[in-house]
PDB file of N, CA, C and O in Angstrom:
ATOM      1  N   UNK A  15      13.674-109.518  20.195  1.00 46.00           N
ATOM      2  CA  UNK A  15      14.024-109.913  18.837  1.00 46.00           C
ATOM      3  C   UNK A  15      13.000-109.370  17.851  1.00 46.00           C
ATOM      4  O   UNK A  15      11.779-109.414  17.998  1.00 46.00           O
ATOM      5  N   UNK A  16      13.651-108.866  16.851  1.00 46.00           N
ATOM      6  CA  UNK A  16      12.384-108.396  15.721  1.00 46.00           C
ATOM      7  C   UNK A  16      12.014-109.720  14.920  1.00 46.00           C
ATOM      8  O   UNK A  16      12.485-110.857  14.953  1.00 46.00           O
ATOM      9  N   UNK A  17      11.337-109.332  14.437  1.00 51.00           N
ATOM     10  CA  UNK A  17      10.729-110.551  13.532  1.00 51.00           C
ATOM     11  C   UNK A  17      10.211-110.554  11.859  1.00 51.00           C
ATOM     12  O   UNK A  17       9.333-111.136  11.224  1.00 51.00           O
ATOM     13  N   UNK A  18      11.340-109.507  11.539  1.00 57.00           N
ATOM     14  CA  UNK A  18      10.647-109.058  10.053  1.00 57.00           C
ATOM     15  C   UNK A  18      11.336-110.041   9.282  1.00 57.00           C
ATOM     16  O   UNK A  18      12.534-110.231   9.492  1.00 57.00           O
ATOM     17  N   UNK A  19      10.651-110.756   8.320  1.00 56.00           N
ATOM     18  CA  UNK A  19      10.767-111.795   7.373  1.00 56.00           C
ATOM     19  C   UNK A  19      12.471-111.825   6.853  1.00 56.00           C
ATOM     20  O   UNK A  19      13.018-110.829   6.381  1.00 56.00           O
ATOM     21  N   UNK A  20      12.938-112.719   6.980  1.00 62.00           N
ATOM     22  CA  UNK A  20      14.677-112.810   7.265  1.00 62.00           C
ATOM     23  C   UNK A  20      15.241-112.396   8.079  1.00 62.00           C
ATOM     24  O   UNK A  20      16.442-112.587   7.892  1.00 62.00           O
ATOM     25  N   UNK A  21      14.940-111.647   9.379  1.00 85.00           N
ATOM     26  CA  UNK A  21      15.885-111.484  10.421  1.00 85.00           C
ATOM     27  C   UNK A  21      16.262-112.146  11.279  1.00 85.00           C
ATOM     28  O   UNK A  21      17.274-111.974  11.958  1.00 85.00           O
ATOM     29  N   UNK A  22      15.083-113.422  11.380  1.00 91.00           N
ATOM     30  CA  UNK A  22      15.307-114.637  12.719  1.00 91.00           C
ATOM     31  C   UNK A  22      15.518-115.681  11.676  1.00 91.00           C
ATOM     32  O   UNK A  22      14.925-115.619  10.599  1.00 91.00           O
ATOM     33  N   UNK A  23      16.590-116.912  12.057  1.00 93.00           N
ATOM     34  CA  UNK A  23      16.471-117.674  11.568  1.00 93.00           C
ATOM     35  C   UNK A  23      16.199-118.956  12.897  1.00 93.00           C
ATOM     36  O   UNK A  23      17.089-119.303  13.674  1.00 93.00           O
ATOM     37  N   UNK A  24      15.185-119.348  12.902  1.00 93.00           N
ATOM     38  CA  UNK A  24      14.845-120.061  14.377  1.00 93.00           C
ATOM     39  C   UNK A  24      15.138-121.985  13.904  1.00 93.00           C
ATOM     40  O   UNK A  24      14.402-122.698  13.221  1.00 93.00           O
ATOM     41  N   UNK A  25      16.672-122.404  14.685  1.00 95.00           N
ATOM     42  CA  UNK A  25      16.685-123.207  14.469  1.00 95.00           C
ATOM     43  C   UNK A  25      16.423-124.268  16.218  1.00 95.00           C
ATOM     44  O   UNK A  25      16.786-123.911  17.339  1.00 95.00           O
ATOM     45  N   UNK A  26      15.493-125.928  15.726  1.00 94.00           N
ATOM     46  CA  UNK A  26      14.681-126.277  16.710  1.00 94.00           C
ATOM     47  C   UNK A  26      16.194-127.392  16.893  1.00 94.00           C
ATOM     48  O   UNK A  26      16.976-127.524  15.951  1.00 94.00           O
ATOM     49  N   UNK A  27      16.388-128.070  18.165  1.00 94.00           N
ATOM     50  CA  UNK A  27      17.037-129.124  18.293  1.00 94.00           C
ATOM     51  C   UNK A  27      16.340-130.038  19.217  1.00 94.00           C
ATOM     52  O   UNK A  27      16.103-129.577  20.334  1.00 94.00           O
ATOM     53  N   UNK A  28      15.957-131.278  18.958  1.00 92.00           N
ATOM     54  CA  UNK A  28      15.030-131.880  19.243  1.00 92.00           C
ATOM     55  C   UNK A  28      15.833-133.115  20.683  1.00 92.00           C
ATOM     56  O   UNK A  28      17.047-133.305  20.753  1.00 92.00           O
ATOM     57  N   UNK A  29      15.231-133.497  21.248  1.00 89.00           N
ATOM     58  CA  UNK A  29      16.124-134.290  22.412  1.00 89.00           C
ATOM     59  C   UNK A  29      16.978-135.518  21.795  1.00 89.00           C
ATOM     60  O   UNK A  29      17.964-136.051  22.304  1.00 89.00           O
ATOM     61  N   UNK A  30      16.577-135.717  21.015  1.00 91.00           N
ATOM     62  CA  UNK A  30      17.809-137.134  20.213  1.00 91.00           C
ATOM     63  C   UNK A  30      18.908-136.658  19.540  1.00 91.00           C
ATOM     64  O   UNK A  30      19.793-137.399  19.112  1.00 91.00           O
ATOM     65  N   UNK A  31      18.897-134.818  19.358  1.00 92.00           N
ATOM     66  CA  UNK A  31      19.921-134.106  18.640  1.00 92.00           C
ATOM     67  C   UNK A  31      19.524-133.446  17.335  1.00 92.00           C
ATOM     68  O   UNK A  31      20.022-132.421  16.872  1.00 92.00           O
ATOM     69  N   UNK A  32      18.292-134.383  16.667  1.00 95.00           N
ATOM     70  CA  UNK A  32      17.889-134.098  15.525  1.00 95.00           C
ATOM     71  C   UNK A  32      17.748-132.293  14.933  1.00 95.00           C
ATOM     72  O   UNK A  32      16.907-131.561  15.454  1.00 95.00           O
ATOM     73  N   UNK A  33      18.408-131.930  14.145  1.00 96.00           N
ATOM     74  CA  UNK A  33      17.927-130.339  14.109  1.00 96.00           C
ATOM     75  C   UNK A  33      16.986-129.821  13.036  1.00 96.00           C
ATOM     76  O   UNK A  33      17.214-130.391  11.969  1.00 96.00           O
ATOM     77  N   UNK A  34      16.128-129.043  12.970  1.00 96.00           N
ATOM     78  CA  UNK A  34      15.340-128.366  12.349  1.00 96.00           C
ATOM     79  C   UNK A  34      15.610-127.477  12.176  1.00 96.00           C
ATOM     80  O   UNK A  34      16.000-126.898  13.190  1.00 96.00           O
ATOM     81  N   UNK A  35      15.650-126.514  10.661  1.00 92.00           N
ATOM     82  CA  UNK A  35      15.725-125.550  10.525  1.00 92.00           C
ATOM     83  C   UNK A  35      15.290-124.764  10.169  1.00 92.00           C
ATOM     84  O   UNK A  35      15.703-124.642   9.015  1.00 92.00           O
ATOM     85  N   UNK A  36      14.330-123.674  10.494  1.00 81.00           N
ATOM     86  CA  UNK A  36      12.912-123.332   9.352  1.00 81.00           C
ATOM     87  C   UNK A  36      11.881-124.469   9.071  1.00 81.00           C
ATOM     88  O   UNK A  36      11.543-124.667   7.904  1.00 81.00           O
ATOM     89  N   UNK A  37      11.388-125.193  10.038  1.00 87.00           N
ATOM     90  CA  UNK A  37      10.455-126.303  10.209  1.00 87.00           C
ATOM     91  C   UNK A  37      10.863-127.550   9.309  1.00 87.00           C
ATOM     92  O   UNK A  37      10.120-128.505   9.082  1.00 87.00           O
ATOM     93  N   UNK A  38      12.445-127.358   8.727  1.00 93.00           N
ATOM     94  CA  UNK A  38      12.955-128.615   7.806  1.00 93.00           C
ATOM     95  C   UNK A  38      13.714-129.556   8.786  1.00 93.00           C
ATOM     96  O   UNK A  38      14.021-129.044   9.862  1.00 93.00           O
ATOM     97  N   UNK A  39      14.037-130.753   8.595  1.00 96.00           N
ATOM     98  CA  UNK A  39      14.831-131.348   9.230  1.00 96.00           C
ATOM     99  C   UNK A  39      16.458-131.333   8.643  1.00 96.00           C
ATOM    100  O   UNK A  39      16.477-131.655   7.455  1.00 96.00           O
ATOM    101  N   UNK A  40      17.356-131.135   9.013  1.00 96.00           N
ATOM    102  CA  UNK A  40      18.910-130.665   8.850  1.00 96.00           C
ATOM    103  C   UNK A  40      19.980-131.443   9.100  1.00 96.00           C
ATOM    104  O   UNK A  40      19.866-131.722  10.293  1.00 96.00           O
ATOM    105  N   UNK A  41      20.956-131.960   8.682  1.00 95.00           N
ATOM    106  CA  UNK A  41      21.964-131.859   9.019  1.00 95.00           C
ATOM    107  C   UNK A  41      22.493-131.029   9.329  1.00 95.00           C
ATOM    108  O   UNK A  41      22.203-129.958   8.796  1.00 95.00           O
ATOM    109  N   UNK A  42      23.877-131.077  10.670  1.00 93.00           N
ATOM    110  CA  UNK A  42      25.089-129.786  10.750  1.00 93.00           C
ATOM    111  C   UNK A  42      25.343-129.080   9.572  1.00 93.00           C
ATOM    112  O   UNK A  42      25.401-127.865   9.386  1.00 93.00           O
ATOM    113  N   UNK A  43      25.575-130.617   8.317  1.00 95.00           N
ATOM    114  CA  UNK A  43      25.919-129.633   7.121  1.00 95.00           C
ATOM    115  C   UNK A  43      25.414-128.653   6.489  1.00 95.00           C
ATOM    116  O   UNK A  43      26.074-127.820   5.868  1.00 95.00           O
ATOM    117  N   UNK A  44      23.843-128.677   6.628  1.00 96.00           N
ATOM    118  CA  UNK A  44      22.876-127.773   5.934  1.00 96.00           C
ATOM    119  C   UNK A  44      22.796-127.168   6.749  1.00 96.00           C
ATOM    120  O   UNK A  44      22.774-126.037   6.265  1.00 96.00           O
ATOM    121  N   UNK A  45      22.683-127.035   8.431  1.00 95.00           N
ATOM    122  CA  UNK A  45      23.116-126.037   9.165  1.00 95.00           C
ATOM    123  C   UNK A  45      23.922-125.044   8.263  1.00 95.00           C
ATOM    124  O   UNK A  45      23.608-124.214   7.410  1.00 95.00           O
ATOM    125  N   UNK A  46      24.884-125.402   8.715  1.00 96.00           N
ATOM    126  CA  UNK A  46      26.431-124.297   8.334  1.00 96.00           C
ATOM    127  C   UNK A  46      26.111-123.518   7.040  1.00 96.00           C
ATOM    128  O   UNK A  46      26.351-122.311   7.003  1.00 96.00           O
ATOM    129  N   UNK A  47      25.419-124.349   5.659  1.00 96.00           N
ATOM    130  CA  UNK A  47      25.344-124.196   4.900  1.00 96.00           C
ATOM    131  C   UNK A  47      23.861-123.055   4.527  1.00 96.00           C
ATOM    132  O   UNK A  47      23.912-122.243   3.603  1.00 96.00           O
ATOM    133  N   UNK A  48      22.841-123.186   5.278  1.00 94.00           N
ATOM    134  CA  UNK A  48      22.018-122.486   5.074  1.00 94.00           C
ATOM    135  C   UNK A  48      22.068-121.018   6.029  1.00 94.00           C
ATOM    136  O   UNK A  48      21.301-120.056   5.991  1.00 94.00           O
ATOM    137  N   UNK A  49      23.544-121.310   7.074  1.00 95.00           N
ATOM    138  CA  UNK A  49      23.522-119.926   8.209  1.00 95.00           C
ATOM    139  C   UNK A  49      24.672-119.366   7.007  1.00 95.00           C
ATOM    140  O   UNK A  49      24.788-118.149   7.156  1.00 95.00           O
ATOM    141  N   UNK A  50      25.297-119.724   6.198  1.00 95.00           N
ATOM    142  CA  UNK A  50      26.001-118.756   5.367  1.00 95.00           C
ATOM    143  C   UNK A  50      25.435-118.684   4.407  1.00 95.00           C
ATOM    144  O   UNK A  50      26.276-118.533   3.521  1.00 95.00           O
ATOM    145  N   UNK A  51      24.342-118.701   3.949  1.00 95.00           N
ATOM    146  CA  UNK A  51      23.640-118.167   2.660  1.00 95.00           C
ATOM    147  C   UNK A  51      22.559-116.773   3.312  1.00 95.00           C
ATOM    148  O   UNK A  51      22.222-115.731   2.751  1.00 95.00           O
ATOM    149  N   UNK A  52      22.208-117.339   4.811  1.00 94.00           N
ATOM    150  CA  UNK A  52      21.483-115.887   5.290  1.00 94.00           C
ATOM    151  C   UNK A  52      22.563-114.715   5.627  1.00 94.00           C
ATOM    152  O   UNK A  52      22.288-113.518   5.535  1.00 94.00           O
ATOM    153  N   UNK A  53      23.735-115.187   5.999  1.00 95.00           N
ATOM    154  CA  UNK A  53      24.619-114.097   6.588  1.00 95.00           C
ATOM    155  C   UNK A  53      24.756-113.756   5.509  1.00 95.00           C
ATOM    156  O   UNK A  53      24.603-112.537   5.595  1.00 95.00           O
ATOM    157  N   UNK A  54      25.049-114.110   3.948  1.00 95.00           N
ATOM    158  CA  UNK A  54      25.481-113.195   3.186  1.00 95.00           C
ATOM    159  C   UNK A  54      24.136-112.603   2.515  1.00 95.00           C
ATOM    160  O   UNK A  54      24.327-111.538   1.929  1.00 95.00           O
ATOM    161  N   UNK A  55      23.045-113.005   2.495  1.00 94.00           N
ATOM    162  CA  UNK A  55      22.092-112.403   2.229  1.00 94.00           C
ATOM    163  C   UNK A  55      21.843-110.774   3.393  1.00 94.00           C
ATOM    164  O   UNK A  55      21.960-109.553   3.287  1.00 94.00           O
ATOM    165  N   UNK A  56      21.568-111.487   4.122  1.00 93.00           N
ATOM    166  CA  UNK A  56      21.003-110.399   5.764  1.00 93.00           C
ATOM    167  C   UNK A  56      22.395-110.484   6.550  1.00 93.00           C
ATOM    168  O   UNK A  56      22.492-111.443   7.315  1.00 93.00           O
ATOM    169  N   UNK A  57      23.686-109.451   6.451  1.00 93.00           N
ATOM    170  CA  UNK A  57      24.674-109.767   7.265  1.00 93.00           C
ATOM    171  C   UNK A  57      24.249-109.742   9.171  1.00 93.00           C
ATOM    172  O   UNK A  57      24.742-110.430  10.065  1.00 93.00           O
ATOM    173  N   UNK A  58      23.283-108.781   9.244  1.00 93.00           N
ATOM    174  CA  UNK A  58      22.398-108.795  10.544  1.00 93.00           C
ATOM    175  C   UNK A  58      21.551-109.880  11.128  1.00 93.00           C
ATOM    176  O   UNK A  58      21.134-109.770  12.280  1.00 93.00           O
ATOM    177  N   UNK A  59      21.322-110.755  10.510  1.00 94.00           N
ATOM    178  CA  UNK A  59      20.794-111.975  10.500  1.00 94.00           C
ATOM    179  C   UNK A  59      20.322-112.648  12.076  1.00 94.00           C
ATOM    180  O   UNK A  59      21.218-113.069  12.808  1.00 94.00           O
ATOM    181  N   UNK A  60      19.618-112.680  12.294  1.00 94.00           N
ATOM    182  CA  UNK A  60      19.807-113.167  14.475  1.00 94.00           C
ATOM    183  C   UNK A  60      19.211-114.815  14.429  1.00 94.00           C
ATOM    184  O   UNK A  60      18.224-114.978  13.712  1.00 94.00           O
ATOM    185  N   UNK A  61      19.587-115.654  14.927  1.00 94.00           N
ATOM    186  CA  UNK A  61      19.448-116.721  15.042  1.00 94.00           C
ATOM    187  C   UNK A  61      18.439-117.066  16.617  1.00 94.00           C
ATOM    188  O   UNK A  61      18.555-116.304  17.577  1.00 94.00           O
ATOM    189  N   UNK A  62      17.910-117.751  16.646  1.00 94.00           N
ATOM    190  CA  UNK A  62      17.266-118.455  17.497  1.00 94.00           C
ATOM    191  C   UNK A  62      17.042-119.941  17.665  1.00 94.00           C
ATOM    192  O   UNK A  62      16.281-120.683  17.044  1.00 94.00           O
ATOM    193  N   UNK A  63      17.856-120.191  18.616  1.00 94.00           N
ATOM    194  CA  UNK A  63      17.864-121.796  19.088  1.00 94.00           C
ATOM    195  C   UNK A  63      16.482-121.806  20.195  1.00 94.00           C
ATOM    196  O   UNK A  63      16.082-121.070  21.097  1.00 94.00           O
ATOM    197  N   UNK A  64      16.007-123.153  19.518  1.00 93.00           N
ATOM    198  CA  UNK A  64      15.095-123.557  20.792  1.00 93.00           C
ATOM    199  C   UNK A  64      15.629-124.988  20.882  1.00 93.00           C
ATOM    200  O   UNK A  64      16.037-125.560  19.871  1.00 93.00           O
ATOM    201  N   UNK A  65      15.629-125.449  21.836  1.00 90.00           N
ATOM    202  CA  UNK A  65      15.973-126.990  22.323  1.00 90.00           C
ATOM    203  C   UNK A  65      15.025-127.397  23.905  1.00 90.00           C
ATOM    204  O   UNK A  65      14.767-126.674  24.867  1.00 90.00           O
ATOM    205  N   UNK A  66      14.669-128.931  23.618  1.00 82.00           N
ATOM    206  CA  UNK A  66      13.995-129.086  24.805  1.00 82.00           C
ATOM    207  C   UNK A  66      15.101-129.020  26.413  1.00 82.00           C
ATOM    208  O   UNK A  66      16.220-129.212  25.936  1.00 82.00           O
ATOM    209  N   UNK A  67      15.220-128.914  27.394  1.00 82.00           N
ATOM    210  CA  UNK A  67      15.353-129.092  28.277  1.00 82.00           C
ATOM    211  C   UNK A  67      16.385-130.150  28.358  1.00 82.00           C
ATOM    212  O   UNK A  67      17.515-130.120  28.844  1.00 82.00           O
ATOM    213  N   UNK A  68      15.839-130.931  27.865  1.00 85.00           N
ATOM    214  CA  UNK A  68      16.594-132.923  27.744  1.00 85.00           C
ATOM    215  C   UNK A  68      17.796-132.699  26.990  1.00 85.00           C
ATOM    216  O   UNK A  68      18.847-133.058  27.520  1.00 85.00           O
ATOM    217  N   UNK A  69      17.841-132.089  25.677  1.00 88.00           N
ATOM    218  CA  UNK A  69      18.398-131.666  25.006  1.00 88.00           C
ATOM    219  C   UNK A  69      19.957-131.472  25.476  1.00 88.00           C
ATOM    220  O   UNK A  69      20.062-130.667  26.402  1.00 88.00           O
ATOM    221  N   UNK A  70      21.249-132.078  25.002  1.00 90.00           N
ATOM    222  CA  UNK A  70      22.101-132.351  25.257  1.00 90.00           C
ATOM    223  C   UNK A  70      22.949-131.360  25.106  1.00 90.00           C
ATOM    224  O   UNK A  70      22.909-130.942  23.949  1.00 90.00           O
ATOM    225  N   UNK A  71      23.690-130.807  25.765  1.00 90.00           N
ATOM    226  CA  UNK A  71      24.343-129.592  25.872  1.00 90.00           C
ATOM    227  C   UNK A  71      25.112-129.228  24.456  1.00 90.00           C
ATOM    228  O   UNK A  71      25.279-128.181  23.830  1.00 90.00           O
ATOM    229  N   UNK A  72      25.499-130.613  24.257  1.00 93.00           N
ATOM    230  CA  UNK A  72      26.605-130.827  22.738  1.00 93.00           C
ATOM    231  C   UNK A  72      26.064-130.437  21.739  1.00 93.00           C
ATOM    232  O   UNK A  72      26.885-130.144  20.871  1.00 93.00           O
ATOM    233  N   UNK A  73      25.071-130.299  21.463  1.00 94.00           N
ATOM    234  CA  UNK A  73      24.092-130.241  20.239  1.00 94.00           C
ATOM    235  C   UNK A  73      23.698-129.008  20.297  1.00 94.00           C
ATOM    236  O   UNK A  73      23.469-128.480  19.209  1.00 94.00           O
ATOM    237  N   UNK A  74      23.497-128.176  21.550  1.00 93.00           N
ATOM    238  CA  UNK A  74      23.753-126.915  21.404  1.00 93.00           C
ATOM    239  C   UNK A  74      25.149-125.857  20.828  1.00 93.00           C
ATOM    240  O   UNK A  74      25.382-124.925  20.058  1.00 93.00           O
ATOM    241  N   UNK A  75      25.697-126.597  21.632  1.00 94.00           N
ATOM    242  CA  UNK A  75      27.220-125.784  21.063  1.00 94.00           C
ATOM    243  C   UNK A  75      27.615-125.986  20.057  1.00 94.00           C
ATOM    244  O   UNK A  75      28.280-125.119  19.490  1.00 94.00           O
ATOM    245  N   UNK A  76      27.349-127.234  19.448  1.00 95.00           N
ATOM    246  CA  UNK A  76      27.619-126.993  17.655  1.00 95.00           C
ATOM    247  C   UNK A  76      27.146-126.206  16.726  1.00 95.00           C
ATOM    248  O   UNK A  76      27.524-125.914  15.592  1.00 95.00           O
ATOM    249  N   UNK A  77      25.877-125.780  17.668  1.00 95.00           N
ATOM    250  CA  UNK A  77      24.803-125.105  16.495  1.00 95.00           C
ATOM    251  C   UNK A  77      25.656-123.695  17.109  1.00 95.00           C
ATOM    252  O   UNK A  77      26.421-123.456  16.174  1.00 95.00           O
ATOM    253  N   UNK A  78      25.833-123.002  17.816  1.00 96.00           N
ATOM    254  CA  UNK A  78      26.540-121.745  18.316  1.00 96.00           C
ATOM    255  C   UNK A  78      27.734-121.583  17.977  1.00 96.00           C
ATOM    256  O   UNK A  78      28.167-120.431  17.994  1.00 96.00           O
ATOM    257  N   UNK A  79      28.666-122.747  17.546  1.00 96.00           N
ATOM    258  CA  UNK A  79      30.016-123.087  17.063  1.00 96.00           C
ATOM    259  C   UNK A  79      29.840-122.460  15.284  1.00 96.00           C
ATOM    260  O   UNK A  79      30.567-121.624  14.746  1.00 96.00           O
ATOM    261  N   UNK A  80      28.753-123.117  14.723  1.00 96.00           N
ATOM    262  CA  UNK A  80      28.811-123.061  13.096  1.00 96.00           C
ATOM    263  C   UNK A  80      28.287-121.361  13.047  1.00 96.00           C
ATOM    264  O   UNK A  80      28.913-120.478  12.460  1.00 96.00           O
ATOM    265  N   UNK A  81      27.050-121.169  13.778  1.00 96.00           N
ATOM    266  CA  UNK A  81      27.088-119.961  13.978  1.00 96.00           C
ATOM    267  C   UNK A  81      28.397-118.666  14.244  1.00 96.00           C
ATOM    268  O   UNK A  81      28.503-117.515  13.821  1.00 96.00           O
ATOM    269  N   UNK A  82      29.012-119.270  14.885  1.00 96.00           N
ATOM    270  CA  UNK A  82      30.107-117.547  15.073  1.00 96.00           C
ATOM    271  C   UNK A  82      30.873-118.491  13.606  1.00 96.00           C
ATOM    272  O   UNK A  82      30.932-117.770  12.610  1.00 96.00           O
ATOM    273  N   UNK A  83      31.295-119.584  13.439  1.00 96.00           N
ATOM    274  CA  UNK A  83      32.003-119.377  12.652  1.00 96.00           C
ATOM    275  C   UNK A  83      31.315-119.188  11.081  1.00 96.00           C
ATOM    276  O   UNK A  83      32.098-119.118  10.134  1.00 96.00           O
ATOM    277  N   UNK A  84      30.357-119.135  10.919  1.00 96.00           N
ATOM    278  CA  UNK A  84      29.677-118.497   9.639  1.00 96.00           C
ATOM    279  C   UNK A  84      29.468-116.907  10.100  1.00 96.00           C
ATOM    280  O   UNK A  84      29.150-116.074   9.252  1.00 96.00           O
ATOM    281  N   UNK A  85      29.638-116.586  11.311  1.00 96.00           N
ATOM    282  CA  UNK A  85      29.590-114.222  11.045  1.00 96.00           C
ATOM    283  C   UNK A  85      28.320-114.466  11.685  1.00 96.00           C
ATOM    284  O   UNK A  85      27.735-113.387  11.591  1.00 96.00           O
ATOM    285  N   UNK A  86      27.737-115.097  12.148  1.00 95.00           N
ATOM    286  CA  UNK A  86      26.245-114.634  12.726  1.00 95.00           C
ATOM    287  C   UNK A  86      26.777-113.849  14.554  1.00 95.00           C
ATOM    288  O   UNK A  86      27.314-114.097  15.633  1.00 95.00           O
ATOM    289  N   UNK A  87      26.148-112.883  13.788  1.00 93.00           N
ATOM    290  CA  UNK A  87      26.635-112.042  14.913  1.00 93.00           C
ATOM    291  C   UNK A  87      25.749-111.902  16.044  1.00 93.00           C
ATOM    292  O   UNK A  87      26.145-111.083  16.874  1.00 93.00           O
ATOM    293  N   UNK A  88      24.658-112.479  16.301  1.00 93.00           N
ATOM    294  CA  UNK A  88      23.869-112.309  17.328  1.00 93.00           C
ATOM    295  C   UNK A  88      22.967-113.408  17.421  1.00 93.00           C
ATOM    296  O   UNK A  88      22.071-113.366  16.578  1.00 93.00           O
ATOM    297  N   UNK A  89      22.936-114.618  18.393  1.00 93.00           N
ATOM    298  CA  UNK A  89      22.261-115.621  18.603  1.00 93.00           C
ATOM    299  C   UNK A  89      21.797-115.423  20.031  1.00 93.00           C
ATOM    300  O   UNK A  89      22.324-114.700  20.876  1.00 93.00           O
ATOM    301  N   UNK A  90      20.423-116.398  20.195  1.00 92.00           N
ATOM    302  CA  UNK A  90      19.678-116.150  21.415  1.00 92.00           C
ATOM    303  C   UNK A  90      19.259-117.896  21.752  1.00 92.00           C
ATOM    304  O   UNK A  90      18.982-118.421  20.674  1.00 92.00           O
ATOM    305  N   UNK A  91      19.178-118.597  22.562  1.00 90.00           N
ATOM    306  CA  UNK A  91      18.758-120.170  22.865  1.00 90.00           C
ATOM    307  C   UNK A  91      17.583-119.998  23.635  1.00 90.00           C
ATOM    308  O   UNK A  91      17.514-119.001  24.354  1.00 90.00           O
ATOM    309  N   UNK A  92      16.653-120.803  23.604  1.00 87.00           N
ATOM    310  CA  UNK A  92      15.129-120.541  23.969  1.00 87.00           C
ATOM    311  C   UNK A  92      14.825-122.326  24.694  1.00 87.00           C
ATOM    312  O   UNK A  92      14.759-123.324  23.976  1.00 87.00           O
ATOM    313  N   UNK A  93      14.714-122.341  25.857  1.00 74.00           N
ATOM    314  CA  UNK A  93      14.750-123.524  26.338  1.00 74.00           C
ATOM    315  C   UNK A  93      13.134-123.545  26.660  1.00 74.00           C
ATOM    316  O   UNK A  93      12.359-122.636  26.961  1.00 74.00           O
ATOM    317  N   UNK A  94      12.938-125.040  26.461  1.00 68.00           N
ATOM    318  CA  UNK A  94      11.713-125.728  26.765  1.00 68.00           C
ATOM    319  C   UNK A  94      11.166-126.012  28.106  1.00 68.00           C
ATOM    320  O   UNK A  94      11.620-127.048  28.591  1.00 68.00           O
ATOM    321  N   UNK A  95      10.409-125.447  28.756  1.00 66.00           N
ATOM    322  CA  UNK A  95      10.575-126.580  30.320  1.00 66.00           C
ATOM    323  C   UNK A  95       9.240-126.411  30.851  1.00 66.00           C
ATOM    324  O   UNK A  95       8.691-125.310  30.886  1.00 66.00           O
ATOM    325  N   UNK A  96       8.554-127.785  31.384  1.00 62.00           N
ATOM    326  CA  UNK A  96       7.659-127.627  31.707  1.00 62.00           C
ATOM    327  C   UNK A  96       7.141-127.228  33.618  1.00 62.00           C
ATOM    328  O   UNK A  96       7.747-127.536  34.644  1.00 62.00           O
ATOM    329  N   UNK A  97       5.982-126.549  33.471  1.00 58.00           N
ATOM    330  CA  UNK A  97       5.814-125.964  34.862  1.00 58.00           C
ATOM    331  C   UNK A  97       5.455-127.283  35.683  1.00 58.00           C
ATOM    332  O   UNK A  97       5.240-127.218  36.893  1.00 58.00           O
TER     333      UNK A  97
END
């Protein structure tokens, strides 16, 4: 993944579901709402999910759900786990 200032948008999902987005705390709505203000800014835009381990499968797929359906054309999930 590159990392030049607007190309990642790294959103965190925390084990209770809670999401972060850019170190803010989020609703889905501001989800959806802040992945279509980068797609139309940066249509290349790459997303990055991190979620812990615990982290409930559901809470992933919403965030990958609002994603394709806002045009983000390339997402990556980054799991937590300890050794």
């Amino acid at each position: 993944l590159a990392n030049k200032a607007g190309d990642i948008v790294k959103i965190n999902i925390r084990k209770s579901g809670a999401y972060v987005i850019m170190n803010k705390p989020a609703s889905e709505e501001m989800v959806e709402k802040t992945m279509k203000e980068a797609v139309a800014k940066r249509p290349e835009v790459k997303v990055l999910i991190r979620a812990d381990k615990e982290t409930k499968h559901l809470y992933v797929a919403n965030i990958l759900s609002i994603c394709k359906f806002v045009g983000v054309k390339e997402t990556h999930i980054m799991v937590k786990t300890l050794n």
